[in-house]
CSV table of C-alpha atoms in Angstrom, one decimal:
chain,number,residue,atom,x,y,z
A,649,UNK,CA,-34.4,-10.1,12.0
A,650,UNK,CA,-30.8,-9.6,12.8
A,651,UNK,CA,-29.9,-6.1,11.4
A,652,UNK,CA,-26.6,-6.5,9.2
A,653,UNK,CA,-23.1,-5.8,9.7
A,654,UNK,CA,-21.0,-3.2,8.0
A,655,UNK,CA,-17.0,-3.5,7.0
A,656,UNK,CA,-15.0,-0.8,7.6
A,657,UNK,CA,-11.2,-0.7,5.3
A,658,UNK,CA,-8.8,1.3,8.1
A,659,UNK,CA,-5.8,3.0,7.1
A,660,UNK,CA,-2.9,2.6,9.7
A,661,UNK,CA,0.2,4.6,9.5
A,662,UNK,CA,2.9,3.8,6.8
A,663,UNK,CA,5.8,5.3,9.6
A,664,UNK,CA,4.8,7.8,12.1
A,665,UNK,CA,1.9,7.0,14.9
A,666,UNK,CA,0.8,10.1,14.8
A,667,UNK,CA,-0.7,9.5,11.6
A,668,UNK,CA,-3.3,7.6,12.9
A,669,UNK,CA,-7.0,9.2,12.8
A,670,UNK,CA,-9.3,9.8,15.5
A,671,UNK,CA,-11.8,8.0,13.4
A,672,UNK,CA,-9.8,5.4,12.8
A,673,UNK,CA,-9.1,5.0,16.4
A,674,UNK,CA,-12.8,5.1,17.3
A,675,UNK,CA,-13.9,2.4,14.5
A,676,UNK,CA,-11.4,0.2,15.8
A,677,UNK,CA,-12.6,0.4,19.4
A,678,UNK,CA,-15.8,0.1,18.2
A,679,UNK,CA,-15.6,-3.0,15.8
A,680,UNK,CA,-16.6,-6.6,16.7
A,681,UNK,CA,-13.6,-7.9,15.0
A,682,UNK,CA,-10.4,-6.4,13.0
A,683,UNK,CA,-9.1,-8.3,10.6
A,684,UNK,CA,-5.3,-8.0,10.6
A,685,UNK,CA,-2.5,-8.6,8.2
A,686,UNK,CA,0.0,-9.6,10.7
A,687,UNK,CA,-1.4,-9.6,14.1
A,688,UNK,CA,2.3,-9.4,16.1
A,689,UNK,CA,2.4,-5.8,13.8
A,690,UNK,CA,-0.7,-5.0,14.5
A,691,UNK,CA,-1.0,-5.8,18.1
A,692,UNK,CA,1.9,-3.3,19.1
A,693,UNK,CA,-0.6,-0.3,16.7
A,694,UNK,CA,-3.3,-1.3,18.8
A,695,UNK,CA,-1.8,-1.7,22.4
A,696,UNK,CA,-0.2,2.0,21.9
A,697,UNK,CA,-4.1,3.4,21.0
A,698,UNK,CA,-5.6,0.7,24.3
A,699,UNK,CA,-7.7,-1.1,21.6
A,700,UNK,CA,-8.7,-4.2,23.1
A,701,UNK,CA,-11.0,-5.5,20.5
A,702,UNK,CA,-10.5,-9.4,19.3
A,703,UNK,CA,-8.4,-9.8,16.4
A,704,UNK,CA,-7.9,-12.0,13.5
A,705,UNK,CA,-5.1,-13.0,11.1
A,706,UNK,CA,-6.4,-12.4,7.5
A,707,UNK,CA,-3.1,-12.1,4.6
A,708,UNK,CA,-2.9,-13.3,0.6
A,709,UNK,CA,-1.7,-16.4,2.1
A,710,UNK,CA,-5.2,-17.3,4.0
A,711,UNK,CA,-7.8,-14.5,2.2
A,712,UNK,CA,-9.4,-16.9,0.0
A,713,UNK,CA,-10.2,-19.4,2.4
A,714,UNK,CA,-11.3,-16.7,5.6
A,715,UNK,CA,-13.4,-14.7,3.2
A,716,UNK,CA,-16.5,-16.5,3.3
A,717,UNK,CA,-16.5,-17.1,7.2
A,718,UNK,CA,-16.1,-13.1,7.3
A,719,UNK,CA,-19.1,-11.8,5.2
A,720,UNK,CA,-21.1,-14.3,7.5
A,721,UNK,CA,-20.0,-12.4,10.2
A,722,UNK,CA,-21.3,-9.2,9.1
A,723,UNK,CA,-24.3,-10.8,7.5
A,724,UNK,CA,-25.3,-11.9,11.3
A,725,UNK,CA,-24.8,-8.6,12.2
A,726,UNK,CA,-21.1,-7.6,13.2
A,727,UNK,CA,-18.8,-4.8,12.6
A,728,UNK,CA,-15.5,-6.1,10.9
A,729,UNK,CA,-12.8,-3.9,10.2
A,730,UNK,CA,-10.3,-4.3,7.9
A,731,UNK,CA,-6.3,-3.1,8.2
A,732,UNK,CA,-3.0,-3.9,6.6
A,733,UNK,CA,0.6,-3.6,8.6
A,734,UNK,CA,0.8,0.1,7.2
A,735,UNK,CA,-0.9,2.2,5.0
A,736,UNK,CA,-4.7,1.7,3.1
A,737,UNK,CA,-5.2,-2.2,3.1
A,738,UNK,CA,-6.3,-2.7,-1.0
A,739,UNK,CA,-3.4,-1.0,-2.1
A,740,UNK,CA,-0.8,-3.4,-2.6
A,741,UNK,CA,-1.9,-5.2,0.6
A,742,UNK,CA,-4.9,-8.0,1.2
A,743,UNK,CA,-8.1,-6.5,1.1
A,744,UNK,CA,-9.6,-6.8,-2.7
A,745,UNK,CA,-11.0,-10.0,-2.2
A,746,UNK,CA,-13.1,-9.3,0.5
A,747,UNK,CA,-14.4,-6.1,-0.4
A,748,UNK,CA,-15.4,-7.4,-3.5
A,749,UNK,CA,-17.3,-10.0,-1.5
A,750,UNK,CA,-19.4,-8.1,0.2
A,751,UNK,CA,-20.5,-5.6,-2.9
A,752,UNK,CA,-21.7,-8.5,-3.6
A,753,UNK,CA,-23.9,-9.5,-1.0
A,754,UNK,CA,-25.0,-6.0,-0.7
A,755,UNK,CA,-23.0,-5.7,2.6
A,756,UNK,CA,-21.8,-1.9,3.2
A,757,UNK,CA,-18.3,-0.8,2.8
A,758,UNK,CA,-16.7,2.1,3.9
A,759,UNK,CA,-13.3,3.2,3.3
A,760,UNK,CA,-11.8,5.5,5.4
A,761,UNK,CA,-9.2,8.5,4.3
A,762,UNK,CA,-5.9,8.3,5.5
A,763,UNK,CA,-2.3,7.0,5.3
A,764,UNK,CA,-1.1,5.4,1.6
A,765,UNK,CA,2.8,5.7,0.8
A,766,UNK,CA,2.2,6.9,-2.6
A,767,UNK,CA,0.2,10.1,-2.3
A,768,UNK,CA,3.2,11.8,-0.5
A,769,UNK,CA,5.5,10.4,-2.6
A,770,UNK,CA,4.5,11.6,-5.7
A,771,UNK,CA,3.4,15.4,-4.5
A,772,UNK,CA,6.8,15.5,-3.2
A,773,UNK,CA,8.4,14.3,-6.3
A,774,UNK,CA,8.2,17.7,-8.2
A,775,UNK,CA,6.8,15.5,-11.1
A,776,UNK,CA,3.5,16.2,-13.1
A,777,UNK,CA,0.9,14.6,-10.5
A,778,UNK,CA,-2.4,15.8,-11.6
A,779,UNK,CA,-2.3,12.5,-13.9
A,780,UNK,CA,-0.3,9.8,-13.0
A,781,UNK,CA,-0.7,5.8,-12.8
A,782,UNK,CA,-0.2,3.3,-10.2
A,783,UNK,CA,1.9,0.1,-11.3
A,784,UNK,CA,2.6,-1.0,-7.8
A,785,UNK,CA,5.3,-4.0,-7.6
A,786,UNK,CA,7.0,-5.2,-10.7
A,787,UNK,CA,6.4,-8.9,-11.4
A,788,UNK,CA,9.7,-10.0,-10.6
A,789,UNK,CA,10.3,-12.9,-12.9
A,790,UNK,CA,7.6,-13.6,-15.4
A,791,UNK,CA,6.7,-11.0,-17.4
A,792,UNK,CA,8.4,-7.8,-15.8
A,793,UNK,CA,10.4,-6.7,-19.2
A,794,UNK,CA,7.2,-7.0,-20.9
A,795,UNK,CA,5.7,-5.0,-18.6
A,796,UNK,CA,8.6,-2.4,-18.7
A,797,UNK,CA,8.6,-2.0,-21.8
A,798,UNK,CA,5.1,-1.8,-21.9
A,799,UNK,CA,5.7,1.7,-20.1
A,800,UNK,CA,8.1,3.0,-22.1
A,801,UNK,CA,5.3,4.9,-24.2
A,802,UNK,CA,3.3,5.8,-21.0
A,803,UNK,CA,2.8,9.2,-20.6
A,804,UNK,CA,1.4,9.7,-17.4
A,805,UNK,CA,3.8,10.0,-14.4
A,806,UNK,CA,4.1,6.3,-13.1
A,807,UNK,CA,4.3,5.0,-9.3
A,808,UNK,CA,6.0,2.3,-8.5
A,809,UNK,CA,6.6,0.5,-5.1
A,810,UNK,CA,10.0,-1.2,-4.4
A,811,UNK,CA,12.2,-3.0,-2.1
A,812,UNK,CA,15.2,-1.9,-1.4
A,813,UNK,CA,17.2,-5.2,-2.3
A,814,UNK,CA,15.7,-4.7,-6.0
A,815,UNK,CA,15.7,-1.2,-6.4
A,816,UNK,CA,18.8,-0.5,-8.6
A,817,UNK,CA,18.0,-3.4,-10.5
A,818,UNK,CA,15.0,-1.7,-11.2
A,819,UNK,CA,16.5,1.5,-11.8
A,820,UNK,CA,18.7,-0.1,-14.4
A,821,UNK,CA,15.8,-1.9,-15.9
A,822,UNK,CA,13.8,1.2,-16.1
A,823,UNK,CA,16.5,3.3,-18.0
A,824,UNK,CA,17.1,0.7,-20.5
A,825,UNK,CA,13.4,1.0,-21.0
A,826,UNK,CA,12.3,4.4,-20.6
A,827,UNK,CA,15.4,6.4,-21.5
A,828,UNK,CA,18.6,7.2,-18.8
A,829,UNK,CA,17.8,10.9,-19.2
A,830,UNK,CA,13.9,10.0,-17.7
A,831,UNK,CA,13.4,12.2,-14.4
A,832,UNK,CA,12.4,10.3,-11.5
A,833,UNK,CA,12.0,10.6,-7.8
A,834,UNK,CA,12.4,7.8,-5.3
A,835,UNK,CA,11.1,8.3,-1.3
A,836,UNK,CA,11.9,5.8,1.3
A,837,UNK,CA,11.0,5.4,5.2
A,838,UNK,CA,7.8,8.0,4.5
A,839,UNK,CA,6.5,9.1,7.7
A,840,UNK,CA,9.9,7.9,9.6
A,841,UNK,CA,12.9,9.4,11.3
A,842,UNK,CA,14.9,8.9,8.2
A,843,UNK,CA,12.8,9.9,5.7
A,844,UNK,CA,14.3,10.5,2.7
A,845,UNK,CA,13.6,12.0,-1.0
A,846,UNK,CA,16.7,11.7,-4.1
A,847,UNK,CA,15.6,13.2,-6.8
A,848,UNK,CA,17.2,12.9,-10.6
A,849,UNK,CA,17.6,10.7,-13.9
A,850,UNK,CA,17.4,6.9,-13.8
A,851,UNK,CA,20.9,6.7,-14.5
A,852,UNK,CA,21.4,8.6,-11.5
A,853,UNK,CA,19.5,7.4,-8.9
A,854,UNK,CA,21.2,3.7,-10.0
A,855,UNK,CA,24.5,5.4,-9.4
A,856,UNK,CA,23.6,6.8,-6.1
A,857,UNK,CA,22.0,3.4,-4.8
A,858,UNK,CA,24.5,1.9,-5.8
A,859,UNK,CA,26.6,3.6,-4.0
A,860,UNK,CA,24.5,4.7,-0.8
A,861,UNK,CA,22.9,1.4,-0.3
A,862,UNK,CA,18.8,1.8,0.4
A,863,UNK,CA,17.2,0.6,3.6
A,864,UNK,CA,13.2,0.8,4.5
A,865,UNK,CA,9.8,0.9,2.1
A,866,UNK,CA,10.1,2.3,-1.1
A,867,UNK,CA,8.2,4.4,-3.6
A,868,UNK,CA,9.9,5.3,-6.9
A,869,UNK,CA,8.1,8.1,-8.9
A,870,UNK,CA,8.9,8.1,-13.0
A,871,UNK,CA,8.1,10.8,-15.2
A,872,UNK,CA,6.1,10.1,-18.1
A,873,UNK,CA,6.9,10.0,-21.9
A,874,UNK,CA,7.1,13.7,-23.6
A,875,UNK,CA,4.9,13.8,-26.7
């Protein structure tokens, strides 16, 4: 009886390669297969660390359809491994659906610890951190100002991610909501050369956007309600 596989979820760096794990490394080298977001992205990660292994495209646009062929895989046996174009594939990035998946065929899954834009970005906020909720991306059409104003009452620090094109839109969005005295934080490029932390009011970090137009990955950080 072939013994069964095991998927491994593998962090990659959100900026700097040096963020990379000697774990990480070593699972990688060791898998039958990684499955990866965007294969171009991920085949520059891989040539810098000589890993050789076979790779496969698996995004939200083709997850549905390559998640069954995948837990077979591992059911026969192999080592898959799992990782995103930056950061801990799950959050914000494919990888849900086929952990979920193999729960439930009893398959292993291990997660390892490592690189997720948020976790610096909101120690490095100076906001309350030891609660805090994570929002992610903003519907951008349907249902966003329900969702805003959803939050206005939340009282947990709140993590958002962002692009750059919407972020004072957001901003705006966010004061009208939640106040345009609320404290907030937003980090870009984490990891990078030009990483970067502004720290202030809503109203504030819209005005210096606006004026300073934002470039790279973004991760705004929002103070909770007072009671």
């Amino acid at each position: 009886m072939t013994q069964q596989g095991k998927l491994y979820i593998v962090p990659t760096p959100v900026g700097n390669l040096e963020d990379m794990t000697f774990r990480a490394i070593r699972i990688l080298k060791e898998a039958d297969l990684i499955l990866a977001e965007d294969t171009r992205t991920s085949g520059i990660l891989l040539k810098h660390f000589e890993i050789k292994n076979t790779m496969q495209s698996h995004h939200k646009f083709n997850e549905h359809q390559t998640v069954e062929s995948v837990v077979n895989k591992i059911q026969a046996g192999q080592t898959v491994a799992l990782i995103s174009d930056a950061g801990t594939p799950g959050i914000s990035d494919p990888g849900f659906l086929i952990v979920r998946e193999c729960v439930r065929n009893g398959i292993e899954v291990q997660c390892l610890p490592g690189a997720t834009a948020f976790v610096p970005a909101v120690v490095s906020s100076g906001l309350p951190n030891e609660r805090f909720c994570f929002e992610g991306f903003l519907p951008q059409k349907k249902g966003r100002m329900t969702r805003l104003k959803a939050l206005a009452g939340e009282r947990r620090t709140m993590i958002f991610y962002e692009s750059p094109y919407r972020l004072v839109k957001t901003l705006t969005q966010l004061a009208e909501c939640l106040g345009t005295e609320r404290p907030a934080s937003v980090s870009r490029e984490i990891s990078k050369v030009h990483e970067e932390t502004v720290r202030g009011t809503l109203t504030e970090l819209a005005g210096h956007f606006t004026a300073n137009e934002p470039r790279g990955e973004i991760v705004l950080v929002v103070a909770g309600a007072e009671e």
